[in-house]
PDB file of C-alpha atoms in Angstrom:
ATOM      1  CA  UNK H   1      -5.222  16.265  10.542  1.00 37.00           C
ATOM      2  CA  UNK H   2      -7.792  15.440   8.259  1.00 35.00           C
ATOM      3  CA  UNK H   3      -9.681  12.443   7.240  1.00 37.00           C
ATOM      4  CA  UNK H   4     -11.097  11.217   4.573  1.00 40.00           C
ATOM      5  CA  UNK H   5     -13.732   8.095   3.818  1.00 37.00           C
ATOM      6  CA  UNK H   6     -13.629   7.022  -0.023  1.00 41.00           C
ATOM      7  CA  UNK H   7     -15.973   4.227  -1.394  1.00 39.00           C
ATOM      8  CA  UNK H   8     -14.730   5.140  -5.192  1.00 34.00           C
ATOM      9  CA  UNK H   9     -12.635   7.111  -7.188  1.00 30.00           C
ATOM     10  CA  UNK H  10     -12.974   8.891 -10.358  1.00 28.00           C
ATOM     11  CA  UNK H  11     -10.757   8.288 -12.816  1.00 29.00           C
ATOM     12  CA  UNK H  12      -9.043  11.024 -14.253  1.00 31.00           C
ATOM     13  CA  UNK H  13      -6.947  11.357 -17.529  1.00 30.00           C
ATOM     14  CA  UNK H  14      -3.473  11.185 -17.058  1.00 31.00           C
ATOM     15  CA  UNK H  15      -0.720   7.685 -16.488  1.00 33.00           C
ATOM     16  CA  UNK H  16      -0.043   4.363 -17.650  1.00 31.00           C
ATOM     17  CA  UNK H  17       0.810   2.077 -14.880  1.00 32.00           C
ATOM     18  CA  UNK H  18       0.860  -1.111 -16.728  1.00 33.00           C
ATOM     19  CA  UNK H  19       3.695  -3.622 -15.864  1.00 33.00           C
ATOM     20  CA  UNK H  20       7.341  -2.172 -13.419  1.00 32.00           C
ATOM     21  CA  UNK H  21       7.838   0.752 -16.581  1.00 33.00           C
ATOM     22  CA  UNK H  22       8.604   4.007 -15.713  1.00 32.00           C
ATOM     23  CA  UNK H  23       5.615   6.334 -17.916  1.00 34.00           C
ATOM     24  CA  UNK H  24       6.112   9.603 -19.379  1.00 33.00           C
ATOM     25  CA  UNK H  25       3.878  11.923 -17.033  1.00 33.00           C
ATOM     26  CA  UNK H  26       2.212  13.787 -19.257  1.00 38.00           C
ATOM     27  CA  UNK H  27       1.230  10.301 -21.024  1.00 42.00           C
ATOM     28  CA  UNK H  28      -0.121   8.149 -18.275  1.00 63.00           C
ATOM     29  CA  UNK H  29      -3.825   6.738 -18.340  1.00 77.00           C
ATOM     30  CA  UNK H  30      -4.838   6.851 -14.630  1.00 77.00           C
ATOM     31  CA  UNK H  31      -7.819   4.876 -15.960  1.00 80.00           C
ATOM     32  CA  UNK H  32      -5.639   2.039 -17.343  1.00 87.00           C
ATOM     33  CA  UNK H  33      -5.984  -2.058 -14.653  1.00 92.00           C
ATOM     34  CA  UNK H  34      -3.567  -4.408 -15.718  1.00 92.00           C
ATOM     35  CA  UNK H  35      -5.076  -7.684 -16.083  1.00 92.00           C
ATOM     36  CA  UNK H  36      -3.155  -9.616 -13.242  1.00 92.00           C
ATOM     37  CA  UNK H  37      -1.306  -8.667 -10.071  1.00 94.00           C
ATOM     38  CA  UNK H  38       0.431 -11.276 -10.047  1.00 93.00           C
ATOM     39  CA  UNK H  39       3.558 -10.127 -11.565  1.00 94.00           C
ATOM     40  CA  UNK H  40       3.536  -6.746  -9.107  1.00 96.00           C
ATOM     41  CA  UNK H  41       5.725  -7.014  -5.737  1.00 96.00           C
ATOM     42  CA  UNK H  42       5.006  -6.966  -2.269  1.00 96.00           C
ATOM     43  CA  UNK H  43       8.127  -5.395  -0.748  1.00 94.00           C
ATOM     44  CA  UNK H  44      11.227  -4.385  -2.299  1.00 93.00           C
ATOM     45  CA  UNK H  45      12.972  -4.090   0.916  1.00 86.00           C
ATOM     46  CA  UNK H  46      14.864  -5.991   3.187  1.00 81.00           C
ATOM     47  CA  UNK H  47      12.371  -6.124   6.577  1.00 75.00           C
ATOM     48  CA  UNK H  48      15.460  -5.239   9.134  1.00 74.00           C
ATOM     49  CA  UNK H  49      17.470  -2.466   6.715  1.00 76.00           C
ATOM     50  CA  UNK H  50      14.025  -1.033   6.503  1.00 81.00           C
ATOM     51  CA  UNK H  51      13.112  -0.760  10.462  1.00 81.00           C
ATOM     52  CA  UNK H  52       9.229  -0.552  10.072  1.00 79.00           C
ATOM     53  CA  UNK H  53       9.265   0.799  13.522  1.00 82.00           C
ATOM     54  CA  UNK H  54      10.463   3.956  12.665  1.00 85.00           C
ATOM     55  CA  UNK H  55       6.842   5.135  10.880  1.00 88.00           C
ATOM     56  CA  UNK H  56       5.688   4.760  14.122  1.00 86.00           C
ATOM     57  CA  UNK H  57       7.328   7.167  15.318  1.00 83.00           C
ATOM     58  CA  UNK H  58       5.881   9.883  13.409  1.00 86.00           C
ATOM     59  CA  UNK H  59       2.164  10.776  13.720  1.00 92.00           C
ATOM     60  CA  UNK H  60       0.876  10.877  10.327  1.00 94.00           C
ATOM     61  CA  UNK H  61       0.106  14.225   8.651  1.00 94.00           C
ATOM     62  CA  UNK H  62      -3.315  12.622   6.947  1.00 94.00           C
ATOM     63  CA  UNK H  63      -4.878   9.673   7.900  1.00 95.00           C
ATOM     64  CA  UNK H  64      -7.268   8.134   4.935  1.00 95.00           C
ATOM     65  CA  UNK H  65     -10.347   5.494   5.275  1.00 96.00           C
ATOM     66  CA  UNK H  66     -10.802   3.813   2.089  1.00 95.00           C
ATOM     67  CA  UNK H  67     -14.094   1.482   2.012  1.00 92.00           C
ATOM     68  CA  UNK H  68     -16.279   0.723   5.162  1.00 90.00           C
ATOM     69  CA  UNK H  69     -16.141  -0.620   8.334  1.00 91.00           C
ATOM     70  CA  UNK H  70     -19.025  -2.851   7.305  1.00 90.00           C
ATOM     71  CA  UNK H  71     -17.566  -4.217   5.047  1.00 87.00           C
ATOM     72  CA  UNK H  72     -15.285  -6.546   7.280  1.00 90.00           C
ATOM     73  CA  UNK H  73     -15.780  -9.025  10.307  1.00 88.00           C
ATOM     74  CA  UNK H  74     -15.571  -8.598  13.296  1.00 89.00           C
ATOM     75  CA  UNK H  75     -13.143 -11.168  14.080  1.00 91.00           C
ATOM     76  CA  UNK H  76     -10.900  -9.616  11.300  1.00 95.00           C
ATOM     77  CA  UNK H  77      -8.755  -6.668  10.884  1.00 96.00           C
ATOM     78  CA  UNK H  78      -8.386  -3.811   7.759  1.00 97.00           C
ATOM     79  CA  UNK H  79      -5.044  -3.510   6.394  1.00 97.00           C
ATOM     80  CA  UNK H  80      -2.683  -0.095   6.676  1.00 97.00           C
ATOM     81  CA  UNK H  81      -0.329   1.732   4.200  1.00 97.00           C
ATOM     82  CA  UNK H  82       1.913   4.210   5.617  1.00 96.00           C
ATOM     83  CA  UNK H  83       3.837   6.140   2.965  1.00 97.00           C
ATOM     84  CA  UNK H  84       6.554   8.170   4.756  1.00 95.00           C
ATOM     85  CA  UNK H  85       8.223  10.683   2.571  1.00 95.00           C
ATOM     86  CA  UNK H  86      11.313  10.962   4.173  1.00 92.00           C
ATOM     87  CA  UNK H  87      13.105  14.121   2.453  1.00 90.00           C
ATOM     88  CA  UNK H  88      11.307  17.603   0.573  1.00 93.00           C
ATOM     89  CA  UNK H  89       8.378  18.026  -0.229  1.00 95.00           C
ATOM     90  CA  UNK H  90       6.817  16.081  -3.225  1.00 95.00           C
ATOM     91  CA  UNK H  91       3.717  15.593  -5.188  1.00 96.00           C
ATOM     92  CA  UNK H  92       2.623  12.099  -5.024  1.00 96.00           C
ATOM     93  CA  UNK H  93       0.353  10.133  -7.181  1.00 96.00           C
ATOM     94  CA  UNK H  94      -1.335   7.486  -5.127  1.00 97.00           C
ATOM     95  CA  UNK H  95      -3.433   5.248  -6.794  1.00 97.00           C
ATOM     96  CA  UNK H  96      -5.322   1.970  -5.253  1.00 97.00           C
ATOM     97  CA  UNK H  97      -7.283  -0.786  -7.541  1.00 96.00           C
ATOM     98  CA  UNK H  98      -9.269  -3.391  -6.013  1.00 96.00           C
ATOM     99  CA  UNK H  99      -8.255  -6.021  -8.835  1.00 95.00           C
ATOM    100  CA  UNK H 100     -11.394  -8.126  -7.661  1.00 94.00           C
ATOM    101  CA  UNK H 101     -14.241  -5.512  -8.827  1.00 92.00           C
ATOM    102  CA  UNK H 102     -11.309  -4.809 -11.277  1.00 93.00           C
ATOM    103  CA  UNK H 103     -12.395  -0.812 -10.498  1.00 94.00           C
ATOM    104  CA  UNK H 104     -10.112   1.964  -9.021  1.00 95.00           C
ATOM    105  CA  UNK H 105     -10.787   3.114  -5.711  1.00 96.00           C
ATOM    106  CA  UNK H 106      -8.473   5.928  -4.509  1.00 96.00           C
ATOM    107  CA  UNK H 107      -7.264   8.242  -6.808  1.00 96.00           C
ATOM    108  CA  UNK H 108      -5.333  11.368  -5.874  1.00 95.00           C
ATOM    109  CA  UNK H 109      -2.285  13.471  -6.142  1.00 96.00           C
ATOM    110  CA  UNK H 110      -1.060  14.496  -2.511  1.00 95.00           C
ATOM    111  CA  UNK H 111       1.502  17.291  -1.827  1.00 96.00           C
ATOM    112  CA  UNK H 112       2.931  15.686   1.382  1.00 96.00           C
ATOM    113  CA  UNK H 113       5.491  17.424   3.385  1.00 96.00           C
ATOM    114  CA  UNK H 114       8.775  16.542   4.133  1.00 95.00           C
ATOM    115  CA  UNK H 115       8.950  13.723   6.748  1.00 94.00           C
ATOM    116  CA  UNK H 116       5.879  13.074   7.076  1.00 95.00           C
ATOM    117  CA  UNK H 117       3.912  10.006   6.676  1.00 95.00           C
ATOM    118  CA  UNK H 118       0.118   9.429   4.803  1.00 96.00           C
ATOM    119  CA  UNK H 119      -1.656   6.457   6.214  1.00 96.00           C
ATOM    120  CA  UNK H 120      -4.697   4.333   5.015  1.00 97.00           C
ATOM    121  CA  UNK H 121      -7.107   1.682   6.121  1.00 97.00           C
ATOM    122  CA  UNK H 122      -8.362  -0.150   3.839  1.00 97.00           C
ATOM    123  CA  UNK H 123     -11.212  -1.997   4.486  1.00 96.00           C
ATOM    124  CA  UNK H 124     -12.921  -4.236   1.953  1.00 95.00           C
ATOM    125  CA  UNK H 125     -10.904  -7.901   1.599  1.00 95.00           C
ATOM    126  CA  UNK H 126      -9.818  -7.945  -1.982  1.00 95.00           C
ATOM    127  CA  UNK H 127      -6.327  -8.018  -4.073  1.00 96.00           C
ATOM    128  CA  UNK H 128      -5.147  -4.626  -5.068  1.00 97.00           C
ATOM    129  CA  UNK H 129      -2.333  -2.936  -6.271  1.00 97.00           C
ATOM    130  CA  UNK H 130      -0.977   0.465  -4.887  1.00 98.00           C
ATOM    131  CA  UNK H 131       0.466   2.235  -7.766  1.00 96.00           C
ATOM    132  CA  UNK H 132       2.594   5.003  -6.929  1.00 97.00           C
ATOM    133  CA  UNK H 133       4.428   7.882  -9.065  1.00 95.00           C
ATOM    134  CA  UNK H 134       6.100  10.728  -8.535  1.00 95.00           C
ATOM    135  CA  UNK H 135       5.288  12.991 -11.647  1.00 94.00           C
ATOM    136  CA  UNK H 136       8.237  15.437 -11.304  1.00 93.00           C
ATOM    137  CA  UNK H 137      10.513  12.231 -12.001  1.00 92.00           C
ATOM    138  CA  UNK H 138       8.180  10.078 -13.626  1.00 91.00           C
ATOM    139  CA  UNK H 139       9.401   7.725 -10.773  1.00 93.00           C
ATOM    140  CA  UNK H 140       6.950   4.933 -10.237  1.00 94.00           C
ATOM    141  CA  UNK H 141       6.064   1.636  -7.740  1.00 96.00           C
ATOM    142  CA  UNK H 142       3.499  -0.761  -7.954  1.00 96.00           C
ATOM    143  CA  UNK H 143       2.803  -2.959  -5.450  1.00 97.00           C
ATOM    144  CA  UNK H 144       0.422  -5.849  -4.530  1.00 97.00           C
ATOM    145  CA  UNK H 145      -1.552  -6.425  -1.495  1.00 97.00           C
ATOM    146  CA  UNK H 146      -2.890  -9.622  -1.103  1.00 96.00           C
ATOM    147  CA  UNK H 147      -6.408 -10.664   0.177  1.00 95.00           C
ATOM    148  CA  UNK H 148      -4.664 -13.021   2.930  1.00 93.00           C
ATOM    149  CA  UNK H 149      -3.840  -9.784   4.859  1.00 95.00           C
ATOM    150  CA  UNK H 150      -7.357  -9.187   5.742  1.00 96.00           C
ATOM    151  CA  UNK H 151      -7.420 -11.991   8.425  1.00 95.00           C
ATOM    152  CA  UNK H 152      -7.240 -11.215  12.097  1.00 95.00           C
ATOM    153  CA  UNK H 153      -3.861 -10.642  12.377  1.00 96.00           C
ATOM    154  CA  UNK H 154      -2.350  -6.187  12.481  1.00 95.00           C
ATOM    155  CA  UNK H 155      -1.040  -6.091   8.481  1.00 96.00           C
ATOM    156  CA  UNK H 156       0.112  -3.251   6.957  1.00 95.00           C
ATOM    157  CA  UNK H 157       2.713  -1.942   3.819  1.00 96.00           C
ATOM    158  CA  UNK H 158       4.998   0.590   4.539  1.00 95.00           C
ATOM    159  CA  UNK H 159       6.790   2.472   1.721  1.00 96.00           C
ATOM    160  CA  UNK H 160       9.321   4.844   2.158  1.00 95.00           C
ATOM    161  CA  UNK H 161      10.598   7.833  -0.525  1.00 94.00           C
ATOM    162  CA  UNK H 162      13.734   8.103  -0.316  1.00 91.00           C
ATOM    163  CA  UNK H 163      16.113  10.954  -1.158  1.00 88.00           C
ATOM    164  CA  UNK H 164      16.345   9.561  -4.843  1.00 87.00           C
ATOM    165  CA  UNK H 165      12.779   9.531  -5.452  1.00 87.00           C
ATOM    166  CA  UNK H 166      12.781   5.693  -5.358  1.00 90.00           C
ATOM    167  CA  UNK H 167      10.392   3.521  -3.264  1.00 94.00           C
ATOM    168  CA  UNK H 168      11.130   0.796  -0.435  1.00 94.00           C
ATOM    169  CA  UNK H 169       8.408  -1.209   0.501  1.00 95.00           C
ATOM    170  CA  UNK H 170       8.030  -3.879   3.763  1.00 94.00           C
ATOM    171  CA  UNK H 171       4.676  -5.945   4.003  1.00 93.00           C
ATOM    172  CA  UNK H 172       4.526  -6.695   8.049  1.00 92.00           C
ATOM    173  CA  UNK H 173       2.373  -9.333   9.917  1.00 93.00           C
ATOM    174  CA  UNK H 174       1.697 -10.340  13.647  1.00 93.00           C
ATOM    175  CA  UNK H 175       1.668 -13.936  13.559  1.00 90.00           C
ATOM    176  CA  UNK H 176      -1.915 -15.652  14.541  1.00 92.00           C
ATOM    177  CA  UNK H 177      -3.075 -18.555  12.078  1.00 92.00           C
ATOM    178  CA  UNK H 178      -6.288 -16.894  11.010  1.00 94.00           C
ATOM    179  CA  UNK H 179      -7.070 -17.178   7.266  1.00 92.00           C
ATOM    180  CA  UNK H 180     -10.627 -15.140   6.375  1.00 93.00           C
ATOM    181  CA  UNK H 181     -12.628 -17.409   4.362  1.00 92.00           C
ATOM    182  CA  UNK H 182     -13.378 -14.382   1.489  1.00 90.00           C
ATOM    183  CA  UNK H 183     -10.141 -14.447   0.603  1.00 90.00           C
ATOM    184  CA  UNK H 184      -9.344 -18.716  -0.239  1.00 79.00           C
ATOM    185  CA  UNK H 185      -8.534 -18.108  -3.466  1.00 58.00           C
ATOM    186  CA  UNK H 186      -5.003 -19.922  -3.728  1.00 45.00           C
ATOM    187  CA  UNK H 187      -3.058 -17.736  -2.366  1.00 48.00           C
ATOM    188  CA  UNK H 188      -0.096 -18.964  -0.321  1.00 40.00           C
ATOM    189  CA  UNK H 189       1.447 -17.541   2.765  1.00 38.00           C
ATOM    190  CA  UNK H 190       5.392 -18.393   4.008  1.00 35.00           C
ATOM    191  CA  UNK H 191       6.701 -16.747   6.746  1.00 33.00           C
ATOM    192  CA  UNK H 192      10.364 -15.565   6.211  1.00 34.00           C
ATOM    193  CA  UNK H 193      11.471 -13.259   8.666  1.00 31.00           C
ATOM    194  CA  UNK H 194      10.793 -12.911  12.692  1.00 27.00           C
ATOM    195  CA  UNK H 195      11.410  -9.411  13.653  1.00 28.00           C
ATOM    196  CA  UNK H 196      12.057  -8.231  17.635  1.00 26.00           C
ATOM    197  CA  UNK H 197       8.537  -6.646  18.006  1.00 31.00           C
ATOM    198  CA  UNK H 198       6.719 -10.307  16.747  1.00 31.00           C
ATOM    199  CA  UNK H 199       5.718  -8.956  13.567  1.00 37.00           C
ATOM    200  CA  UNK H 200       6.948 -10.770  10.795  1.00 39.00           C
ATOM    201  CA  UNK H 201       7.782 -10.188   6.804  1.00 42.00           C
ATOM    202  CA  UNK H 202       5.219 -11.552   4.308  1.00 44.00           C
ATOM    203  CA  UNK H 203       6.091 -13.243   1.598  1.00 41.00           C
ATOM    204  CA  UNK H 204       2.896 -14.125  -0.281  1.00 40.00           C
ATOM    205  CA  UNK H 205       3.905 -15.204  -3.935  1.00 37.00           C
TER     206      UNK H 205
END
Protein backbone atom coordinates (compact mmCIF):
# COMPACT_ATOMS: atom_id res chain seq x y z
CA UNK A 1 0.00 0.00 0.00
CA UNK A 2 1.26 3.26 -0.52
CA UNK A 3 0.78 6.63 0.88
CA UNK A 4 0.85 9.74 -0.10
CA UNK A 5 0.90 13.43 1.81
CA UNK A 6 -0.24 16.35 -0.66
CA UNK A 7 -0.28 20.07 0.51
CA UNK A 8 -1.06 21.20 -3.35
CA UNK A 9 -1.68 20.15 -6.64
CA UNK A 10 -0.63 21.25 -9.96
CA UNK A 11 -2.98 21.91 -12.28
CA UNK A 12 -2.77 20.29 -15.41
CA UNK A 13 -4.53 20.98 -18.83
CA UNK A 14 -7.30 18.92 -19.48
CA UNK A 15 -11.55 19.11 -18.05
CA UNK A 16 -14.25 21.38 -17.41
CA UNK A 17 -16.05 20.54 -14.30
CA UNK A 18 -18.24 23.49 -14.07
CA UNK A 19 -21.92 22.89 -12.96
CA UNK A 20 -23.62 18.59 -12.99
CA UNK A 21 -22.51 18.57 -17.18
CA UNK A 22 -21.01 15.74 -18.48
CA UNK A 23 -17.46 17.36 -20.49
CA UNK A 24 -15.98 16.10 -23.53
CA UNK A 25 -12.56 14.52 -22.21
CA UNK A 26 -10.34 15.70 -24.41
CA UNK A 27 -11.91 19.33 -23.63
CA UNK A 28 -11.91 19.62 -19.89
CA UNK A 29 -9.90 22.47 -18.00
CA UNK A 30 -8.67 20.67 -14.83
CA UNK A 31 -7.70 24.23 -13.87
CA UNK A 32 -11.29 25.55 -14.14
CA UNK A 33 -13.29 26.45 -9.74
CA UNK A 34 -16.73 27.16 -10.10
CA UNK A 35 -17.62 30.09 -8.16
CA UNK A 36 -20.02 28.43 -5.52
CA UNK A 37 -20.56 24.94 -4.14
CA UNK A 38 -23.52 25.50 -3.29
CA UNK A 39 -25.40 24.08 -6.09
CA UNK A 40 -23.04 20.63 -5.96
CA UNK A 41 -24.58 17.54 -3.88
CA UNK A 42 -23.63 15.78 -0.95
CA UNK A 43 -24.94 12.26 -1.60
CA UNK A 44 -26.89 10.95 -4.35
CA UNK A 45 -27.74 7.87 -2.55
CA UNK A 46 -30.16 6.56 -0.36
CA UNK A 47 -27.96 5.90 3.16
CA UNK A 48 -29.56 2.16 3.70
CA UNK A 49 -29.66 0.96 -0.31
CA UNK A 50 -26.11 2.11 -0.13
CA UNK A 51 -24.83 0.02 3.11
CA UNK A 52 -21.71 2.23 3.94
CA UNK A 53 -20.55 -0.69 5.92
CA UNK A 54 -19.62 -2.63 3.18
CA UNK A 55 -16.25 -0.27 2.32
CA UNK A 56 -15.26 -1.42 5.43
CA UNK A 57 -14.92 -4.43 4.56
CA UNK A 58 -12.31 -4.05 2.08
CA UNK A 59 -8.83 -2.75 3.04
CA UNK A 60 -8.11 -0.04 0.74
CA UNK A 61 -5.60 -0.53 -2.11
CA UNK A 62 -4.10 3.28 -1.49
CA UNK A 63 -4.61 5.25 1.33
CA UNK A 64 -4.00 9.24 0.59
CA UNK A 65 -3.20 12.21 3.25
CA UNK A 66 -4.21 15.39 1.80
CA UNK A 67 -3.09 18.55 4.03
CA UNK A 68 -1.54 18.24 7.61
CA UNK A 69 -2.16 16.99 10.76
CA UNK A 70 -1.40 20.47 12.07
CA UNK A 71 -3.61 21.85 10.56
CA UNK A 72 -6.60 20.60 12.81
CA UNK A 73 -7.44 20.45 16.66
CA UNK A 74 -7.04 18.25 18.71
CA UNK A 75 -10.44 17.95 19.91
CA UNK A 76 -11.51 17.55 16.19
CA UNK A 77 -11.40 14.95 13.61
CA UNK A 78 -10.24 15.01 9.52
CA UNK A 79 -12.79 13.88 7.22
CA UNK A 80 -12.49 10.46 4.86
CA UNK A 81 -13.44 9.65 1.20
CA UNK A 82 -13.51 6.15 0.27
CA UNK A 83 -14.09 5.62 -3.45
CA UNK A 84 -14.77 1.89 -4.00
CA UNK A 85 -14.74 0.88 -7.59
CA UNK A 86 -16.81 -1.93 -7.47
CA UNK A 87 -16.42 -3.67 -11.08
CA UNK A 88 -13.06 -3.56 -13.83
CA UNK A 89 -10.60 -1.73 -13.74
CA UNK A 90 -10.89 2.07 -14.55
CA UNK A 91 -8.97 5.22 -14.83
CA UNK A 92 -10.26 7.73 -12.50
CA UNK A 93 -9.93 11.41 -12.41
CA UNK A 94 -10.04 12.59 -8.85
CA UNK A 95 -9.96 16.04 -8.29
CA UNK A 96 -10.36 18.00 -4.73
CA UNK A 97 -10.77 22.05 -4.43
CA UNK A 98 -10.68 23.69 -1.21
CA UNK A 99 -13.38 26.40 -2.35
CA UNK A 100 -12.12 28.58 0.70
CA UNK A 101 -8.40 29.32 -0.69
CA UNK A 102 -10.50 28.84 -3.92
CA UNK A 103 -7.10 26.64 -5.09
CA UNK A 104 -7.01 22.90 -6.14
CA UNK A 105 -5.44 20.56 -3.95
CA UNK A 106 -5.38 16.95 -5.25
CA UNK A 107 -5.13 16.38 -8.67
CA UNK A 108 -4.60 12.96 -10.22
CA UNK A 109 -5.70 10.27 -12.53
CA UNK A 110 -5.66 6.79 -10.62
CA UNK A 111 -5.85 3.37 -12.39
CA UNK A 112 -7.64 1.56 -9.48
CA UNK A 113 -8.35 -2.05 -9.66
CA UNK A 114 -11.38 -3.77 -9.66
CA UNK A 115 -13.00 -3.83 -6.17
CA UNK A 116 -10.97 -2.01 -4.58
CA UNK A 117 -11.38 1.07 -2.63
CA UNK A 118 -8.97 4.60 -2.57
CA UNK A 119 -9.28 6.40 0.69
CA UNK A 120 -8.35 10.00 1.85
CA UNK A 121 -8.00 12.16 4.90
CA UNK A 122 -8.39 15.29 4.49
CA UNK A 123 -7.24 17.49 6.90
CA UNK A 124 -7.55 21.26 6.65
CA UNK A 125 -11.43 22.51 7.68
CA UNK A 126 -12.66 24.15 4.55
CA UNK A 127 -15.64 23.59 1.83
CA UNK A 128 -14.56 21.61 -1.13
CA UNK A 129 -15.83 19.85 -3.88
CA UNK A 130 -14.64 16.31 -5.04
CA UNK A 131 -14.96 16.27 -8.70
CA UNK A 132 -14.82 13.02 -10.20
CA UNK A 133 -14.69 11.67 -14.00
CA UNK A 134 -14.18 8.80 -15.63
CA UNK A 135 -12.46 9.84 -19.01
CA UNK A 136 -13.21 6.63 -20.99
CA UNK A 137 -17.03 7.68 -20.56
CA UNK A 138 -16.71 11.18 -19.94
CA UNK A 139 -18.83 10.13 -16.85
CA UNK A 140 -18.59 12.74 -14.15
CA UNK A 141 -19.69 13.59 -10.16
CA UNK A 142 -19.20 16.49 -8.23
CA UNK A 143 -19.76 16.60 -4.87
CA UNK A 144 -19.60 18.99 -1.85
CA UNK A 145 -18.11 18.52 1.47
CA UNK A 146 -19.01 20.85 3.91
CA UNK A 147 -16.78 22.56 6.59
CA UNK A 148 -19.32 21.29 9.44
CA UNK A 149 -17.77 17.80 8.97
CA UNK A 150 -14.57 18.80 10.47
CA UNK A 151 -15.98 18.81 14.09
CA UNK A 152 -15.27 16.02 16.49
CA UNK A 153 -17.52 13.69 15.32
CA UNK A 154 -15.93 10.24 12.55
CA UNK A 155 -17.30 11.93 8.94
CA UNK A 156 -16.59 10.61 5.87
CA UNK A 157 -18.13 10.37 1.88
CA UNK A 158 -18.27 7.24 0.36
CA UNK A 159 -18.78 6.91 -3.42
CA UNK A 160 -19.24 3.91 -5.16
CA UNK A 161 -18.66 3.14 -9.26
CA UNK A 162 -20.92 1.17 -10.25
CA UNK A 163 -21.09 -1.24 -13.19
CA UNK A 164 -22.51 1.70 -15.41
CA UNK A 165 -19.81 4.01 -14.72
CA UNK A 166 -22.18 6.17 -12.61
CA UNK A 167 -21.45 7.43 -9.04
CA UNK A 168 -23.42 6.87 -5.61
CA UNK A 169 -22.44 8.92 -2.94
CA UNK A 170 -23.47 8.67 1.16
CA UNK A 171 -22.11 11.52 3.52
CA UNK A 172 -22.05 9.55 7.14
CA UNK A 173 -21.82 11.09 10.70
CA UNK A 174 -21.54 9.75 14.37
CA UNK A 175 -23.75 11.90 16.23
CA UNK A 176 -21.92 14.22 19.06
CA UNK A 177 -23.06 18.03 19.05
CA UNK A 178 -19.64 19.45 18.36
CA UNK A 179 -19.58 22.33 15.83
CA UNK A 180 -15.64 23.62 15.18
CA UNK A 181 -15.69 27.24 15.46
CA UNK A 182 -13.52 27.66 11.84
CA UNK A 183 -16.17 26.49 10.14
CA UNK A 184 -19.52 29.05 11.49
CA UNK A 185 -20.10 30.24 8.38
CA UNK A 186 -24.00 29.55 8.01
CA UNK A 187 -24.02 26.40 7.29
CA UNK A 188 -26.89 24.26 8.59
CA UNK A 189 -26.89 20.72 9.76
CA UNK A 190 -30.37 18.32 9.92
CA UNK A 191 -30.10 14.99 10.77
CA UNK A 192 -32.27 12.66 8.55
CA UNK A 193 -31.46 9.23 8.89
CA UNK A 194 -30.31 6.92 12.07
CA UNK A 195 -28.53 3.98 10.76
CA UNK A 196 -27.90 0.50 13.05
CA UNK A 197 -24.14 1.26 13.63
CA UNK A 198 -25.12 5.12 15.17
CA UNK A 199 -23.82 6.83 12.28
CA UNK A 200 -26.18 8.92 10.68
CA UNK A 201 -26.87 10.58 6.98
CA UNK A 202 -25.97 14.28 6.57
CA UNK A 203 -27.97 16.45 5.07
CA UNK A 204 -26.22 19.83 5.09
CA UNK A 205 -28.04 22.15 2.48
Amino acid sequence: MRRRTLLASVCGSGAVLGGCTVPQSDSRDRSYIPRSAAEFPIATADFRDMNPRRFDEREPAQTIAIGSEAALEDSFEPHDIYLWNRITERDIDIRLIDMWEREVVFDETETVPADSIYSFTVWAPAVYLLELVVPATDTQQVLRIPCRVFDCNITSTRVALEADDQFDAVAQSTVVLCPNPICESGESIQIEDVSINSSVELDLE
